[in-house]
Amino acid sequence: MFRFLETSASSVEQCKAKVASLTAQLQIAEHTDAFTKLQLESADGTIADLKKDLTNLHQEVASSKLEGTKEAKAQVEAEPQLQIQHSHKEAAADKGAPFSSSNLRCSPQRLHRRSSKLQLELQTQTAAAARYRTAWEAELQRVADLEMQAQQLNDEIDRYKHTAEKAQAAARLELAQVKKELLLLQLNK
């Protein structure tokens, strides 16, 4: 009889110890879940900031494409016109009169000078076209870099979401398991 009581008392103490242990685990799990929620809220804030950065990058890419196109078009349209005006002025200066088709009937020396000037103008236009092409390629590269940054931000947003959701799911699962064990133990007392 005494042995049975001792055994029962021992079982009760073991159950109490188990309940205390599970209660402690439950508190830890609840704290873990609360901490995970805070982490998730922080991650949501970070994701919102990243999305804002991503939107700004997309706007900058679109603006760069538009401005680059406008600038290149304006340069291409303006350069030949400037060269033509310059050529007209030089031709008029050669004859001392306004430019006209009659000015083309010149001496061989004037024709030679005119040919040299046209060759120089051609070289100037070729060099200008090369500069425009280099500037445009640089602008295209900058746009490509911005698009790459945007993709990296997208990937980072996905990683934040996955990590936060995974941590929250694990915390909830642990909390549910501890609650279940504690409930079963209380029912079996």
PDB file of C-alpha atoms in Angstrom:
ATOM      1  CA  MET A   1       0.000   0.000   0.000  1.00  0.00           C
ATOM      2  CA  PHE A   2       2.756   2.366   0.976  1.00  0.00           C
ATOM      3  CA  ARG A   3       4.685   1.358  -2.137  1.00  0.00           C
ATOM      4  CA  PHE A   4       1.609   2.134  -4.264  1.00  0.00           C
ATOM      5  CA  LEU A   5       1.230   5.549  -2.621  1.00  0.00           C
ATOM      6  CA  GLU A   6       4.915   6.247  -3.104  1.00  0.00           C
ATOM      7  CA  THR A   7       4.602   5.258  -6.755  1.00  0.00           C
ATOM      8  CA  SER A   8       1.496   7.400  -7.182  1.00  0.00           C
ATOM      9  CA  ALA A   9       3.166  10.343  -5.469  1.00  0.00           C
ATOM     10  CA  SER A  10       6.178   9.905  -7.726  1.00  0.00           C
ATOM     11  CA  SER A  11       3.922   9.826 -10.789  1.00  0.00           C
ATOM     12  CA  VAL A  12       2.163  12.968  -9.646  1.00  0.00           C
ATOM     13  CA  GLU A  13       5.501  14.731  -9.139  1.00  0.00           C
ATOM     14  CA  GLN A  14       6.630  13.580 -12.586  1.00  0.00           C
ATOM     15  CA  CYS A  15       3.372  14.885 -14.095  1.00  0.00           C
ATOM     16  CA  LYS A  16       3.803  18.198 -12.284  1.00  0.00           C
ATOM     17  CA  ALA A  17       7.356  18.434 -13.552  1.00  0.00           C
ATOM     18  CA  LYS A  18       6.176  17.582 -17.072  1.00  0.00           C
ATOM     19  CA  VAL A  19       3.412  20.212 -16.835  1.00  0.00           C
ATOM     20  CA  ALA A  20       5.916  22.792 -15.604  1.00  0.00           C
ATOM     21  CA  SER A  21       8.293  21.888 -18.416  1.00  0.00           C
ATOM     22  CA  LEU A  22       5.577  22.069 -21.058  1.00  0.00           C
ATOM     23  CA  THR A  23       4.267  25.333 -19.597  1.00  0.00           C
ATOM     24  CA  ALA A  24       7.760  26.781 -19.872  1.00  0.00           C
ATOM     25  CA  GLN A  25       8.024  25.491 -23.440  1.00  0.00           C
ATOM     26  CA  LEU A  26       4.621  27.012 -24.180  1.00  0.00           C
ATOM     27  CA  GLN A  27       5.769  30.394 -22.902  1.00  0.00           C
ATOM     28  CA  ILE A  28       8.936  30.146 -24.979  1.00  0.00           C
ATOM     29  CA  ALA A  29       6.919  29.147 -28.044  1.00  0.00           C
ATOM     30  CA  GLU A  30       4.523  32.062 -27.490  1.00  0.00           C
ATOM     31  CA  HIS A  31       7.443  34.452 -27.113  1.00  0.00           C
ATOM     32  CA  THR A  32       9.009  32.960 -30.241  1.00  0.00           C
ATOM     33  CA  ASP A  33       5.756  33.440 -32.133  1.00  0.00           C
ATOM     34  CA  ALA A  34       5.486  37.044 -30.922  1.00  0.00           C
ATOM     35  CA  PHE A  35       9.102  37.705 -31.874  1.00  0.00           C
ATOM     36  CA  THR A  36       8.518  36.114 -35.263  1.00  0.00           C
ATOM     37  CA  LYS A  37       5.519  38.398 -35.801  1.00  0.00           C
ATOM     38  CA  LEU A  38       7.729  41.380 -35.027  1.00  0.00           C
ATOM     39  CA  GLN A  39      10.310  40.069 -37.491  1.00  0.00           C
ATOM     40  CA  LEU A  40       7.572  39.590 -40.075  1.00  0.00           C
ATOM     41  CA  GLU A  41       6.339  43.155 -39.533  1.00  0.00           C
ATOM     42  CA  SER A  42       9.905  44.402 -39.884  1.00  0.00           C
ATOM     43  CA  ALA A  43      10.313  42.330 -43.042  1.00  0.00           C
ATOM     44  CA  ASP A  44       7.058  43.786 -44.384  1.00  0.00           C
ATOM     45  CA  GLY A  45       8.443  47.268 -43.775  1.00  0.00           C
ATOM     46  CA  THR A  46      11.675  46.348 -45.514  1.00  0.00           C
ATOM     47  CA  ILE A  47       9.736  44.855 -48.421  1.00  0.00           C
ATOM     48  CA  ALA A  48       7.674  48.043 -48.701  1.00  0.00           C
ATOM     49  CA  ASP A  49      10.873  50.112 -48.821  1.00  0.00           C
ATOM     50  CA  LEU A  50      12.340  47.792 -51.437  1.00  0.00           C
ATOM     51  CA  LYS A  51       9.179  48.024 -53.523  1.00  0.00           C
ATOM     52  CA  LYS A  52       9.396  51.819 -53.341  1.00  0.00           C
ATOM     53  CA  ASP A  53      13.038  51.654 -54.472  1.00  0.00           C
ATOM     54  CA  LEU A  54      11.985  49.314 -57.248  1.00  0.00           C
ATOM     55  CA  THR A  55       9.244  51.704 -58.400  1.00  0.00           C
ATOM     56  CA  ASN A  56      11.709  54.586 -58.389  1.00  0.00           C
ATOM     57  CA  LEU A  57      14.154  52.515 -60.423  1.00  0.00           C
ATOM     58  CA  HIS A  58      11.483  51.637 -62.976  1.00  0.00           C
ATOM     59  CA  GLN A  59      10.573  55.312 -63.271  1.00  0.00           C
ATOM     60  CA  GLU A  60      14.232  56.237 -63.667  1.00  0.00           C
ATOM     61  CA  VAL A  61      14.691  53.591 -66.351  1.00  0.00           C
ATOM     62  CA  ALA A  62      11.643  54.839 -68.252  1.00  0.00           C
ATOM     63  CA  SER A  63      12.768  58.452 -67.885  1.00  0.00           C
ATOM     64  CA  SER A  64      16.311  57.608 -69.008  1.00  0.00           C
ATOM     65  CA  LYS A  65      15.015  55.808 -72.079  1.00  0.00           C
ATOM     66  CA  LEU A  66      12.734  58.710 -72.969  1.00  0.00           C
ATOM     67  CA  GLU A  67      15.308  61.439 -72.340  1.00  0.00           C
ATOM     68  CA  GLY A  68      18.042  59.489 -74.112  1.00  0.00           C
ATOM     69  CA  THR A  69      15.832  59.038 -77.157  1.00  0.00           C
ATOM     70  CA  LYS A  70      14.813  62.709 -77.207  1.00  0.00           C
ATOM     71  CA  GLU A  71      18.398  63.897 -76.758  1.00  0.00           C
ATOM     72  CA  ALA A  72      19.802  61.606 -79.431  1.00  0.00           C
ATOM     73  CA  LYS A  73      17.037  62.594 -81.851  1.00  0.00           C
ATOM     74  CA  ALA A  74      17.576  66.308 -81.173  1.00  0.00           C
ATOM     75  CA  GLN A  75      21.341  65.975 -81.667  1.00  0.00           C
ATOM     76  CA  VAL A  76      20.951  64.023 -84.870  1.00  0.00           C
ATOM     77  CA  GLU A  77      18.450  66.561 -86.238  1.00  0.00           C
ATOM     78  CA  ALA A  78      20.373  69.651 -85.099  1.00  0.00           C
ATOM     79  CA  GLU A  79      23.881  68.714 -86.220  1.00  0.00           C
ATOM     80  CA  PRO A  80      23.268  68.526 -90.000  1.00  0.00           C
ATOM     81  CA  GLN A  81      21.259  71.774 -89.882  1.00  0.00           C
ATOM     82  CA  LEU A  82      24.091  73.559 -88.080  1.00  0.00           C
ATOM     83  CA  GLN A  83      26.583  72.200 -90.573  1.00  0.00           C
ATOM     84  CA  ILE A  84      24.417  73.346 -93.522  1.00  0.00           C
ATOM     85  CA  GLN A  85      24.069  76.850 -92.075  1.00  0.00           C
ATOM     86  CA  HIS A  86      27.803  76.970 -91.481  1.00  0.00           C
ATOM     87  CA  SER A  87      28.481  75.822 -95.055  1.00  0.00           C
ATOM     88  CA  HIS A  88      26.141  78.472 -96.460  1.00  0.00           C
ATOM     89  CA  LYS A  89      27.906  81.191 -94.506  1.00  0.00           C
ATOM     90  CA  GLU A  90      31.328  80.032 -95.687  1.00  0.00           C
ATOM     91  CA  ALA A  91      30.170  79.860 -99.298  1.00  0.00           C
ATOM     92  CA  ALA A  92      28.744  83.360 -99.059  1.00  0.00           C
ATOM     93  CA  ALA A  93      31.970  84.623 -97.533  1.00  0.00           C
ATOM     94  CA  ASP A  94      33.955  83.107-100.434  1.00  0.00           C
ATOM     95  CA  LYS A  95      31.965  85.136-102.955  1.00  0.00           C
ATOM     96  CA  GLY A  96      31.258  88.153-100.780  1.00  0.00           C
ATOM     97  CA  ALA A  97      27.563  87.751-101.514  1.00  0.00           C
ATOM     98  CA  PRO A  98      24.561  85.731-100.244  1.00  0.00           C
ATOM     99  CA  PHE A  99      24.698  82.044-101.036  1.00  0.00           C
ATOM    100  CA  SER A 100      23.018  80.999-104.297  1.00  0.00           C
ATOM    101  CA  SER A 101      23.372  78.409-107.032  1.00  0.00           C
ATOM    102  CA  SER A 102      25.378  80.917-109.080  1.00  0.00           C
ATOM    103  CA  ASN A 103      28.107  80.767-106.468  1.00  0.00           C
ATOM    104  CA  LEU A 104      28.901  77.222-107.598  1.00  0.00           C
ATOM    105  CA  ARG A 105      30.407  78.600-110.833  1.00  0.00           C
ATOM    106  CA  CYS A 106      33.838  79.391-109.386  1.00  0.00           C
ATOM    107  CA  SER A 107      37.467  79.155-110.298  1.00  0.00           C
ATOM    108  CA  PRO A 108      39.372  75.842-109.848  1.00  0.00           C
ATOM    109  CA  GLN A 109      41.112  77.323-106.786  1.00  0.00           C
ATOM    110  CA  ARG A 110      37.789  78.135-105.159  1.00  0.00           C
ATOM    111  CA  LEU A 111      36.457  74.694-106.055  1.00  0.00           C
ATOM    112  CA  HIS A 112      39.531  73.105-104.471  1.00  0.00           C
ATOM    113  CA  ARG A 113      39.075  75.148-101.281  1.00  0.00           C
ATOM    114  CA  ARG A 114      35.398  74.293-101.274  1.00  0.00           C
ATOM    115  CA  SER A 115      36.195  70.605-101.674  1.00  0.00           C
ATOM    116  CA  SER A 116      38.663  70.746 -98.777  1.00  0.00           C
ATOM    117  CA  LYS A 117      36.087  72.440 -96.568  1.00  0.00           C
ATOM    118  CA  LEU A 118      33.465  69.841 -97.446  1.00  0.00           C
ATOM    119  CA  GLN A 119      35.901  67.068 -96.593  1.00  0.00           C
ATOM    120  CA  LEU A 120      36.596  68.752 -93.244  1.00  0.00           C
ATOM    121  CA  GLU A 121      32.868  69.078 -92.610  1.00  0.00           C
ATOM    122  CA  LEU A 122      32.402  65.407 -93.426  1.00  0.00           C
ATOM    123  CA  GLN A 123      35.137  64.477 -90.948  1.00  0.00           C
ATOM    124  CA  THR A 124      33.527  66.733 -88.330  1.00  0.00           C
ATOM    125  CA  GLN A 125      30.110  65.154 -88.866  1.00  0.00           C
ATOM    126  CA  THR A 126      31.592  61.662 -88.747  1.00  0.00           C
ATOM    127  CA  ALA A 127      33.354  62.454 -85.458  1.00  0.00           C
ATOM    128  CA  ALA A 128      30.135  63.978 -84.047  1.00  0.00           C
ATOM    129  CA  ALA A 129      28.162  60.881 -85.057  1.00  0.00           C
ATOM    130  CA  ALA A 130      30.748  58.705 -83.304  1.00  0.00           C
ATOM    131  CA  ARG A 131      30.429  60.806 -80.139  1.00  0.00           C
ATOM    132  CA  TYR A 132      26.652  60.566 -80.233  1.00  0.00           C
ATOM    133  CA  ARG A 133      26.853  56.824 -80.721  1.00  0.00           C
ATOM    134  CA  THR A 134      29.257  56.459 -77.776  1.00  0.00           C
ATOM    135  CA  ALA A 135      27.017  58.601 -75.555  1.00  0.00           C
ATOM    136  CA  TRP A 136      23.933  56.634 -76.588  1.00  0.00           C
ATOM    137  CA  GLU A 137      25.630  53.292 -75.912  1.00  0.00           C
ATOM    138  CA  ALA A 138      26.674  54.582 -72.482  1.00  0.00           C
ATOM    139  CA  GLU A 139      23.074  55.572 -71.797  1.00  0.00           C
ATOM    140  CA  LEU A 140      21.838  52.155 -72.893  1.00  0.00           C
ATOM    141  CA  GLN A 141      24.359  50.527 -70.557  1.00  0.00           C
ATOM    142  CA  ARG A 142      23.163  52.719 -67.680  1.00  0.00           C
ATOM    143  CA  VAL A 143      19.575  51.695 -68.355  1.00  0.00           C
ATOM    144  CA  ALA A 144      20.633  48.039 -68.451  1.00  0.00           C
ATOM    145  CA  ASP A 145      22.400  48.477 -65.089  1.00  0.00           C
ATOM    146  CA  LEU A 146      19.270  50.044 -63.594  1.00  0.00           C
ATOM    147  CA  GLU A 147      17.140  47.165 -64.885  1.00  0.00           C
ATOM    148  CA  MET A 148      19.595  44.695 -63.334  1.00  0.00           C
ATOM    149  CA  GLN A 149      19.322  46.525 -59.994  1.00  0.00           C
ATOM    150  CA  ALA A 150      15.542  46.333 -60.272  1.00  0.00           C
ATOM    151  CA  GLN A 151      15.723  42.569 -60.838  1.00  0.00           C
ATOM    152  CA  GLN A 152      18.041  42.188 -57.841  1.00  0.00           C
ATOM    153  CA  LEU A 153      15.543  44.096 -55.696  1.00  0.00           C
ATOM    154  CA  ASN A 154      12.770  41.803 -56.918  1.00  0.00           C
ATOM    155  CA  ASP A 155      14.842  38.768 -55.944  1.00  0.00           C
ATOM    156  CA  GLU A 156      15.583  40.288 -52.516  1.00  0.00           C
ATOM    157  CA  ILE A 157      11.878  40.953 -51.945  1.00  0.00           C
ATOM    158  CA  ASP A 158      11.101  37.312 -52.757  1.00  0.00           C
ATOM    159  CA  ARG A 159      13.807  36.129 -50.334  1.00  0.00           C
ATOM    160  CA  TYR A 160      12.437  38.347 -47.540  1.00  0.00           C
ATOM    161  CA  LYS A 161       8.918  37.037 -48.092  1.00  0.00           C
ATOM    162  CA  HIS A 162      10.024  33.403 -48.166  1.00  0.00           C
ATOM    163  CA  THR A 163      12.190  33.717 -45.035  1.00  0.00           C
ATOM    164  CA  ALA A 164       9.522  35.566 -43.041  1.00  0.00           C
ATOM    165  CA  GLU A 165       6.730  33.174 -44.028  1.00  0.00           C
ATOM    166  CA  LYS A 166       8.898  30.133 -43.266  1.00  0.00           C
ATOM    167  CA  ALA A 167       9.875  31.460 -39.816  1.00  0.00           C
ATOM    168  CA  GLN A 168       6.275  32.292 -38.926  1.00  0.00           C
ATOM    169  CA  ALA A 169       5.041  28.881 -40.045  1.00  0.00           C
ATOM    170  CA  ALA A 170       7.706  27.137 -37.951  1.00  0.00           C
ATOM    171  CA  ALA A 171       6.843  29.213 -34.866  1.00  0.00           C
ATOM    172  CA  ARG A 172       3.135  28.508 -35.226  1.00  0.00           C
ATOM    173  CA  LEU A 173       3.757  24.786 -35.675  1.00  0.00           C
ATOM    174  CA  GLU A 174       5.921  24.662 -32.554  1.00  0.00           C
ATOM    175  CA  LEU A 175       3.324  26.605 -30.562  1.00  0.00           C
ATOM    176  CA  ALA A 176       0.515  24.282 -31.681  1.00  0.00           C
ATOM    177  CA  GLN A 177       2.576  21.181 -30.801  1.00  0.00           C
ATOM    178  CA  VAL A 178       3.379  22.412 -27.286  1.00  0.00           C
ATOM    179  CA  LYS A 179      -0.251  23.384 -26.659  1.00  0.00           C
ATOM    180  CA  LYS A 180      -1.360  19.934 -27.814  1.00  0.00           C
ATOM    181  CA  GLU A 181       1.093  18.146 -25.528  1.00  0.00           C
ATOM    182  CA  LEU A 182       0.101  20.296 -22.566  1.00  0.00           C
ATOM    183  CA  LEU A 183      -3.601  19.674 -23.189  1.00  0.00           C
ATOM    184  CA  LEU A 184      -3.075  15.900 -23.441  1.00  0.00           C
ATOM    185  CA  LEU A 185      -1.080  15.899 -20.214  1.00  0.00           C
ATOM    186  CA  GLN A 186      -3.731  17.902 -18.366  1.00  0.00           C
ATOM    187  CA  LEU A 187      -6.448  15.515 -19.603  1.00  0.00           C
ATOM    188  CA  ASN A 188      -4.436  12.484 -18.429  1.00  0.00           C
ATOM    189  CA  LYS A 189      -3.809  13.812 -14.916  1.00  0.00           C
TER     190      LYS A 189
END
